[in-house]
C-alpha positions as a printed Julia matrix, in Angstrom:
557×3 Matrix{Float64}:
  -9.51  -25.31  -85.99
  -8.91  -28.75  -84.43
  -5.59  -27.56  -82.97
  -7.26  -24.53  -81.4
  -9.99  -26.78  -79.96
  -7.4   -29.14  -78.42
  -5.59  -26.18  -76.84
  -8.85  -24.77  -75.47
 -10.05  -28.11  -74.02
  -6.73  -28.89  -72.35
  -6.34  -25.32  -71.03
  -9.78  -25.44  -69.42
  -8.94  -28.8   -67.89
  -5.69  -27.49  -66.4
  -7.46  -24.44  -64.95
 -10.05  -26.71  -63.36
  -7.22  -28.73  -61.8
  -5.83  -25.51  -60.33
  -9.21  -24.49  -58.97
  -9.58  -27.92  -57.36
  -6.59  -27.04  -55.14
  -7.96  -23.65  -54.12
  -9.22  -24.94  -50.74
  -6.15  -27.01  -49.85
  -3.77  -24.22  -48.8
  -4.35  -23.7   -45.08
  -1.2   -21.66  -44.43
   2.12  -20.61  -46.0
   3.78  -24.0   -45.45
   1.02  -25.91  -47.22
   0.57  -23.29  -49.97
   4.25  -22.77  -50.77
   5.97  -25.98  -49.61
   3.32  -28.71  -49.8
   3.55  -29.21  -46.03
   7.19  -30.32  -46.52
   5.97  -33.81  -47.34
   5.94  -33.86  -51.15
   7.03  -37.3   -52.51
  10.62  -37.04  -53.81
   9.82  -38.49  -57.24
   7.09  -35.86  -57.72
   9.53  -33.17  -56.58
  12.17  -34.42  -59.04
   9.89  -34.37  -62.06
   8.57  -30.99  -60.95
  12.14  -29.64  -60.7
  12.86  -30.88  -64.22
   9.76  -29.26  -65.66
  10.28  -26.07  -63.63
  13.67  -25.77  -65.31
  12.25  -26.78  -68.68
  10.13  -24.42  -70.78
   9.23  -23.32  -74.29
  12.53  -21.46  -74.14
  14.11  -24.9   -74.6
  12.38  -25.18  -77.95
  12.92  -21.58  -79.0
  16.42  -20.79  -77.63
  18.16  -24.18  -77.73
  16.05  -25.24  -80.71
  17.36  -22.27  -82.7
  20.94  -23.19  -81.76
  20.28  -26.82  -82.76
  18.99  -25.66  -86.15
  21.92  -23.27  -86.72
  24.88  -25.11  -85.12
  23.71  -28.69  -84.56
  24.88  -30.99  -81.75
  26.35  -28.2   -79.62
  22.79  -27.43  -78.45
  22.82  -30.87  -76.77
  26.3   -30.31  -75.33
  25.11  -27.04  -73.77
  22.18  -28.78  -72.1
  24.35  -31.59  -70.74
  25.92  -28.97  -68.46
  22.57  -28.98  -66.65
  23.08  -32.66  -65.84
  26.44  -31.78  -64.25
  24.74  -29.08  -62.19
  22.07  -31.54  -61.05
  24.61  -34.17  -59.97
  26.67  -31.66  -57.97
  23.51  -30.32  -56.35
  22.33  -33.8   -55.38
  25.68  -34.64  -53.82
  26.34  -31.46  -51.88
  23.76  -28.67  -52.09
  20.2   -30.08  -51.98
  20.68  -31.9   -48.62
  22.32  -28.77  -47.19
  19.31  -26.64  -48.13
  16.89  -29.12  -46.56
  19.01  -29.32  -43.41
  18.7   -25.55  -42.86
  15.05  -26.04  -41.87
  14.04  -22.87  -43.73
  10.92  -22.45  -45.86
  12.65  -20.25  -48.47
  16.22  -19.41  -49.48
  15.53  -15.82  -48.43
  14.72  -17.01  -44.92
  18.11  -18.76  -44.73
  19.89  -15.65  -46.0
  18.24  -13.56  -43.26
  19.27  -15.96  -40.51
  22.79  -16.59  -41.84
  23.82  -13.26  -43.42
  21.49  -10.7   -41.87
  18.4    -8.68  -42.68
  20.21   -6.09  -44.85
  21.63   -8.77  -47.15
  18.26  -10.5   -47.29
  16.45   -7.32  -48.36
  19.04   -6.56  -51.04
  18.84  -10.11  -52.4
  15.05  -10.18  -52.27
  14.66   -7.09  -54.42
  17.27   -8.15  -56.97
  16.02  -11.77  -57.06
  12.42  -10.75  -57.66
  13.49   -8.44  -60.49
  15.73  -11.06  -62.15
  13.11  -13.84  -61.79
  10.42  -11.78  -63.45
  12.86  -10.76  -66.23
  13.78  -14.37  -66.97
  10.23  -15.69  -66.83
   9.04  -12.8   -68.97
  11.41  -14.03  -71.67
  10.02  -17.55  -71.18
   6.47  -16.27  -71.67
   7.65  -14.57  -74.87
   8.93  -17.93  -76.13
   5.63  -19.76  -75.79
   3.61  -16.78  -77.05
   5.74  -16.74  -80.18
   5.25  -20.47  -80.71
   1.46  -20.16  -80.45
   1.43  -16.99  -82.56
   3.49  -18.5   -85.39
   1.7   -21.85  -85.43
  -1.88  -20.59  -85.23
  -1.19  -17.27  -87.01
  -2.52  -15.07  -84.21
  -1.01  -11.62  -83.38
   1.87  -11.87  -80.88
   0.81   -9.16  -78.41
  -2.73  -10.41  -77.57
  -1.44  -14.01  -77.44
   1.23  -12.95  -74.9
  -1.31  -11.15  -72.71
  -3.9   -13.96  -72.74
  -1.36  -16.72  -72.03
   0.24  -14.64  -69.28
  -3.08  -14.08  -67.52
  -3.83  -17.82  -67.63
  -0.47  -18.55  -66.0
  -1.03  -16.02  -63.22
  -4.55  -17.22  -62.49
  -3.38  -20.82  -62.14
  -0.59  -20.0   -59.69
  -2.62  -17.53  -57.62
  -5.4   -20.07  -57.11
  -3.64  -23.37  -56.44
  -0.22  -22.91  -54.81
   2.69  -25.37  -54.99
   0.69  -28.59  -55.41
  -1.25  -27.09  -58.34
   2.06  -26.07  -59.94
   3.53  -29.57  -59.42
   0.5   -31.3   -60.94
   0.95  -29.08  -64.0
   4.65  -30.0   -64.06
   3.91  -33.73  -64.15
   1.22  -33.41  -66.81
   3.46  -31.43  -69.12
   6.31  -33.88  -68.66
   3.98  -36.63  -69.9
   2.41  -34.54  -72.69
   5.73  -33.34  -74.09
   7.35  -36.77  -73.83
   4.38  -38.3   -75.66
   4.48  -35.58  -78.32
   8.22  -35.88  -78.93
   7.96  -39.66  -79.4
   5.33  -38.97  -82.05
   7.32  -36.23  -83.81
  10.71  -37.95  -84.09
   9.64  -40.91  -86.3
   7.5   -38.61  -88.45
  10.43  -36.25  -89.09
  12.76  -39.15  -89.91
  10.18  -40.39  -92.43
  10.17  -36.93  -93.99
  13.98  -36.72  -94.23
  14.22  -40.17  -95.81
  17.36  -41.6   -94.23
  20.15  -40.73  -91.83
  22.61  -40.52  -94.71
  20.36  -38.04  -96.51
  20.26  -35.94  -93.33
  24.06  -36.03  -92.92
  24.63  -35.05  -96.57
  22.42  -31.94  -96.31
  23.85  -30.33  -93.14
  27.22  -28.55  -92.64
  30.32  -30.64  -91.97
  30.67  -29.29  -88.42
  27.01  -29.93  -87.54
  27.82  -32.87  -85.23
  30.79  -31.28  -83.45
  30.45  -31.11  -79.67
  31.24  -27.39  -79.79
  30.55  -24.98  -82.61
  30.66  -21.28  -83.43
  30.68  -18.96  -80.42
  29.75  -21.91  -78.18
  33.33  -23.0   -77.43
  34.75  -25.32  -74.75
  35.37  -22.22  -72.66
  31.68  -21.38  -72.88
  30.69  -24.97  -72.01
  32.99  -24.95  -68.95
  31.59  -21.62  -67.78
  28.01  -22.73  -68.43
  28.6   -25.9   -66.36
  29.83  -23.77  -63.44
  26.87  -21.46  -63.9
  24.44  -24.36  -63.68
  26.02  -25.64  -60.47
  25.16  -22.26  -58.98
  21.81  -21.99  -60.76
  20.4   -25.44  -60.05
  21.9   -25.54  -56.57
  21.08  -22.01  -55.5
  18.2   -20.57  -57.5
  15.41  -19.81  -55.06
  12.85  -21.42  -57.34
  14.65  -24.77  -57.22
  15.58  -24.53  -53.54
  11.84  -24.72  -52.85
  11.84  -28.2   -54.41
  14.57  -29.33  -52.0
  12.83  -27.89  -48.93
   9.36  -29.24  -49.76
  10.34  -32.91  -49.3
  10.65  -34.72  -45.99
  14.42  -35.18  -45.51
  17.91  -34.26  -46.83
  18.15  -37.7   -48.45
  14.91  -37.06  -50.35
  16.21  -33.63  -51.39
  19.25  -35.32  -52.97
  16.96  -37.73  -54.85
  15.04  -34.75  -56.26
  18.27  -33.41  -57.82
  19.37  -36.87  -59.03
  16.11  -37.34  -60.95
  16.71  -33.97  -62.6
  20.27  -34.96  -63.56
  19.19  -38.33  -64.97
  16.5   -36.75  -67.14
  18.99  -34.23  -68.52
  21.24  -37.0   -69.83
  18.74  -38.26  -72.43
  16.14  -35.5   -72.83
  18.38  -32.97  -74.68
  18.96  -35.54  -77.43
  15.23  -36.19  -77.81
  14.3   -32.5   -77.73
  16.95  -31.35  -80.23
  16.61  -34.04  -82.91
  13.58  -32.4   -84.66
  15.13  -28.92  -85.28
  18.42  -30.55  -86.31
  16.56  -32.71  -88.84
  14.58  -29.69  -90.03
  17.86  -28.08  -91.12
  18.05  -30.72  -93.88
  14.41  -30.16  -94.86
  14.47  -26.34  -94.91
  17.96  -24.77  -94.66
  16.81  -21.23  -95.54
  15.94  -19.8   -92.08
  18.06  -16.82  -91.04
  18.23  -14.23  -88.25
  15.4   -14.25  -85.75
  13.49  -16.69  -88.01
  15.52  -19.57  -86.55
  13.63  -19.1   -83.24
  10.62  -20.57  -85.06
  12.48  -23.67  -86.34
  10.91  -26.01  -83.78
   7.34  -25.03  -84.41
   7.93  -25.08  -88.17
   9.06  -28.7   -88.07
   6.02  -29.53  -85.94
   3.71  -27.86  -88.46
   5.52  -29.66  -91.26
   4.99  -33.21  -89.98
   2.17  -33.22  -87.4
  -1.44  -33.7   -88.49
  -4.28  -31.55  -87.15
  -4.93  -32.1   -83.46
  -1.45  -33.39  -82.64
   0.02  -29.96  -83.41
  -2.41  -28.54  -80.86
  -1.27  -31.16  -78.35
   2.39  -30.23  -78.9
   1.6   -26.53  -78.51
  -0.35  -27.26  -75.35
   2.61  -29.14  -73.93
   4.97  -26.3   -74.84
   2.65  -23.72  -73.34
   2.03  -25.51  -70.08
   5.68  -26.51  -69.71
   6.39  -22.8   -69.9
   3.48  -22.25  -67.57
   5.05  -24.74  -65.16
   8.34  -22.83  -65.24
   6.74  -19.4   -64.93
   4.22  -20.64  -62.35
   7.04  -21.97  -60.19
   8.88  -18.65  -60.38
   5.72  -16.72  -59.53
   5.02  -19.11  -56.68
   8.47  -18.57  -55.2
   8.56  -14.8   -55.78
   5.15  -14.58  -54.14
   6.39  -16.77  -51.27
   9.41  -14.54  -50.73
   7.33  -11.37  -50.82
   4.64  -12.76  -48.49
   6.89  -14.6   -46.04
   9.99  -12.4   -46.01
   8.73   -8.89  -46.8
   5.08   -8.69  -45.77
   5.18  -11.06  -42.8
   8.84  -10.43  -41.98
   8.75   -6.62  -42.01
   5.36   -5.09  -42.74
   2.89   -7.19  -40.73
   4.57   -9.81  -38.48
   1.28  -10.62  -36.71
  -0.79  -11.2   -39.85
  -3.22  -14.11  -39.7
  -2.98  -17.09  -42.05
  -6.1   -15.85  -43.85
  -4.53  -12.44  -44.42
  -1.24  -13.98  -45.58
  -3.08  -16.16  -48.1
  -4.78  -13.06  -49.56
  -1.41  -11.32  -49.85
   0.14  -14.43  -51.43
  -2.49  -14.62  -54.15
  -2.53  -10.86  -54.72
   1.25  -10.67  -55.1
   1.12  -13.48  -57.69
  -1.09  -11.24  -59.84
   1.17   -8.2   -59.36
   4.39   -9.95  -60.34
   2.59  -11.8   -63.12
   1.57   -8.6   -64.87
   5.17   -7.38  -64.61
   6.22  -10.64  -66.3
   3.8    -9.99  -69.16
   5.28   -6.51  -69.67
   8.79   -7.99  -69.95
   7.59  -10.59  -72.48
   6.24   -7.81  -74.7
   9.63   -6.07  -74.98
  11.9    -9.13  -75.53
  11.76   -8.8   -79.37
  13.12   -5.26  -79.04
  16.29   -6.32  -77.21
  17.77   -8.99  -79.46
  15.52  -12.03  -79.07
  15.37  -14.9   -76.59
  18.91  -16.31  -76.89
  20.67  -13.0   -76.36
  18.33  -11.99  -73.54
  18.47  -15.28  -71.61
  22.23  -15.83  -71.81
  23.02  -12.21  -70.99
  20.78  -12.08  -67.91
  22.26  -15.38  -66.73
  25.84  -14.25  -67.27
  25.34  -10.92  -65.49
  23.34  -12.06  -62.47
  23.84  -15.82  -62.0
  27.21  -15.92  -60.23
  26.88  -12.71  -58.17
  23.45  -13.64  -56.78
  23.73  -17.41  -56.38
  27.33  -18.08  -55.37
  27.45  -16.2   -52.0
  24.39  -17.92  -50.4
  25.71  -21.32  -51.55
  29.11  -20.46  -50.08
  27.35  -19.48  -46.83
  25.88  -22.99  -46.57
  29.42  -24.27  -45.89
  31.42  -21.3   -44.63
  31.73  -20.18  -40.99
  33.59  -17.02  -41.99
  31.52  -15.27  -44.68
  29.84  -12.14  -43.28
  26.84  -10.19  -44.45
  28.98   -7.13  -45.18
  31.42   -9.14  -47.3
  28.51  -10.73  -49.16
  27.12   -7.32  -50.11
  30.52   -6.1   -51.34
  31.21   -9.27  -53.35
  27.75   -9.25  -54.93
  27.86   -5.54  -55.75
  31.38   -5.66  -57.22
  30.57   -8.74  -59.34
  27.33   -7.25  -60.67
  29.08   -3.94  -61.37
  31.95   -5.53  -63.32
  29.56   -7.73  -65.33
  27.37   -4.75  -66.24
  30.49   -2.73  -67.13
  31.63   -5.26  -69.74
  28.12   -6.02  -70.99
  26.73   -2.51  -71.42
  29.3     0.26  -70.9
  32.47   -0.91  -72.68
  30.63   -1.97  -75.88
  28.94    1.44  -76.04
  31.91    3.64  -75.08
  35.02    1.95  -76.49
  33.51   -0.68  -78.79
  34.9    -3.54  -76.7
  32.69   -6.57  -76.2
  33.48   -9.89  -74.53
  32.89  -13.11  -76.41
  30.02  -15.33  -75.29
  32.44  -17.68  -73.51
  34.37  -14.89  -71.74
  31.14  -13.16  -70.73
  29.9   -16.34  -69.08
  33.3   -17.09  -67.51
  33.54  -13.63  -66.02
  30.03  -13.93  -64.6
  30.7   -17.18  -62.69
  34.45  -17.07  -61.95
  34.73  -13.52  -60.57
  32.38  -14.0   -57.56
  33.99  -17.38  -56.85
  37.48  -15.8   -56.77
  36.27  -12.96  -54.54
  34.63  -15.42  -52.13
  37.75  -17.58  -52.02
  39.97  -14.56  -51.37
  37.76  -13.43  -48.5
  37.64  -16.93  -47.04
  41.46  -17.17  -47.06
  41.76  -13.67  -45.56
  39.27  -14.47  -42.76
  40.97  -17.8   -42.11
  44.36  -16.09  -41.85
  42.9   -13.55  -39.38
  41.13  -16.3   -37.46
  37.74  -14.65  -37.92
  34.4   -16.39  -37.45
  31.33  -14.58  -38.77
  29.14  -13.15  -36.01
  26.12  -14.01  -38.16
  27.26  -17.64  -38.19
  27.59  -17.66  -34.38
  24.11  -16.17  -34.07
  22.71  -18.8   -36.45
  24.13  -21.62  -34.33
  22.63  -20.07  -31.2
  19.22  -19.86  -32.87
  19.43  -23.48  -33.99
  20.24  -24.57  -30.44
  17.22  -22.65  -29.13
  14.96  -24.2   -31.75
  16.03  -27.69  -30.69
  14.94  -26.92  -27.13
  11.52  -25.79  -28.27
   8.79  -28.35  -28.63
   8.09  -28.6   -32.32
   4.52  -29.73  -32.57
   1.72  -29.57  -35.03
  -1.91  -29.97  -34.09
  -3.6   -33.12  -35.35
  -6.06  -31.16  -37.45
  -3.21  -29.64  -39.48
  -1.44  -33.01  -39.81
  -4.65  -34.51  -41.18
  -5.17  -31.57  -43.56
  -1.65  -31.9   -44.99
  -2.09  -35.65  -45.53
  -5.41  -35.03  -47.27
  -3.76  -32.37  -49.48
  -0.95  -34.7   -50.56
  -3.35  -37.62  -51.1
  -5.59  -35.37  -53.18
  -2.59  -34.16  -55.21
  -1.54  -37.69  -56.12
  -5.1   -38.61  -57.1
  -5.33  -35.52  -59.3
  -2.11  -36.51  -61.09
  -3.55  -39.98  -61.76
  -6.86  -38.53  -62.96
  -5.11  -35.99  -65.19
  -2.91  -38.63  -66.8
  -5.99  -40.69  -67.58
  -7.54  -37.58  -69.16
  -4.46  -37.08  -71.36
  -4.66  -40.72  -72.47
  -8.32  -40.3   -73.43
  -7.46  -37.13  -75.34
  -4.78  -39.01  -77.27
  -7.2   -41.85  -78.02
  -9.61  -39.25  -79.39
  -6.89  -37.8   -81.64
  -6.34  -41.29  -83.09
  -9.6   -40.85  -85.01
  -8.5   -37.45  -86.32
  -5.04  -38.69  -87.36
  -5.93  -42.05  -88.9
  -2.58  -42.23  -90.71
  -0.64  -42.37  -87.43
  -3.33  -44.12  -85.37
  -1.12  -47.02  -84.24
   1.7   -44.75  -83.05
  -0.59  -42.33  -81.19
  -2.68  -45.16  -79.75
   0.4   -46.96  -78.4
   1.63  -43.84  -76.63
  -1.86  -43.19  -75.24
  -1.85  -46.69  -73.74
   1.53  -46.09  -72.07
   0.22  -42.81  -70.59
  -2.92  -44.55  -69.32
  -0.93  -47.25  -67.54
   1.41  -44.61  -66.06
  -1.62  -43.19  -64.2
  -1.49  -46.3   -62.0
   1.77  -45.11  -60.33
   0.42  -41.95  -58.61
  -2.9   -43.68  -57.9
  -1.17  -46.48  -56.01
   1.01  -43.9   -54.2
  -2.14  -42.07  -53.07
  -3.53  -45.31  -51.61
  -0.46  -45.54  -49.35
  -1.13  -42.13  -47.76
  -2.97  -42.91  -44.54
  -5.66  -40.36  -43.62
């Protein structure tokens, strides 16, 4: 009952935070990109939490329980992707001057390519975030013993409502809060689980001999290499994350956003995966789809009432942060690049805001439908890795290549994407069904990321040999030259409104962190056994509220 109360109180608080931003979105730039003046450290934490979700606990947690350290090795590939993005890709995206990745694709590769990518991207994004919603719904369902279907629907509606009301700043405030909540919760869980296990030697004696190998089972070095390549494409080219690079003030700040992400993914996988690895020595009997519940089972095993609710809240709203970000970007693409770009170019800001919020609801309900069918198609690990292997390289590699290439054309992009998707689907769906031939996990991932890269390289060499320069590239340079001649101005009223929005966002982060600290102090009285530990972490959270508060004081209005 206490856990349910904690979840309810924190959920209401988060919704109120979202509502508080409902009047701050004046136009598409402020609603979807924070006026392109989001502080880089906020953008970096938001990127980390947008990537992070309950799927981390369910998917990677199940691998950690079953295979051990390899779950950490897999997640370190995300650090590699973040470093590469910070060095080369994030500043390139910011330098394009585009609001969304779809806008860049239209200007660089043409309208036909943009429309094709928009439709496929929106479908893939909703598929992936539907699986993420399934993850958190299962965690809540298992821990509080509620039926899975109604839990999925209720949690999904809460996610949609938050995004549709508040826009990007509301999503980023949620991101920061969940980073703090989950970090606080994990620092509470780890010592409690170690106390339960007894000693490190006892843990080592009770797990398989290969439990601490860097690679294990079907997760081979070939898979790790392919997954690292995939995450260079994914972190550097996924439209959801591109929004984080374009919402800051400069290419240098965009690089810092990616560097924060990379730094956090050096240490965080170790912290996140320790509990399910330890739980293997406490309860080694989980099999099949049961292992997806390993993380929440260890939480239930060691956390007292109230703190379990806090952990669940963090898991839910970290998933909410990830799904909210995807909904925000999908809605941005639909509103900016389909509705405004094709259906109603002269729509007013007021009309566009109504379409933006309405499309968030539409795509959100589609996400809920996907979450409801995930259990029928093999569970979260199979679903997530398969969707990534099939679509990641074909959809993300060509636009990234176009950031650097003068020769890639829209027509070639369509052919390369279509061929790559077709071959991936052939080996994933058709050959297993018709001739009983199925690629290994490593080869499936390698095929997904290497094939489009090889096709792009071959076309680049061919175009270079023929001395061809893409007509779309020439047109893009002409448009950039024209834009430089135009007077880029913004009326003072809008400048003031954007500053007020960003100042308000920083203050809300500070206020929300103080609220979390007070909630933790309150749980000290419920969990008297661990009062010192919880109280210490609450104090750290309280003092951390000073950082965004001081940053807000520096914003001149």
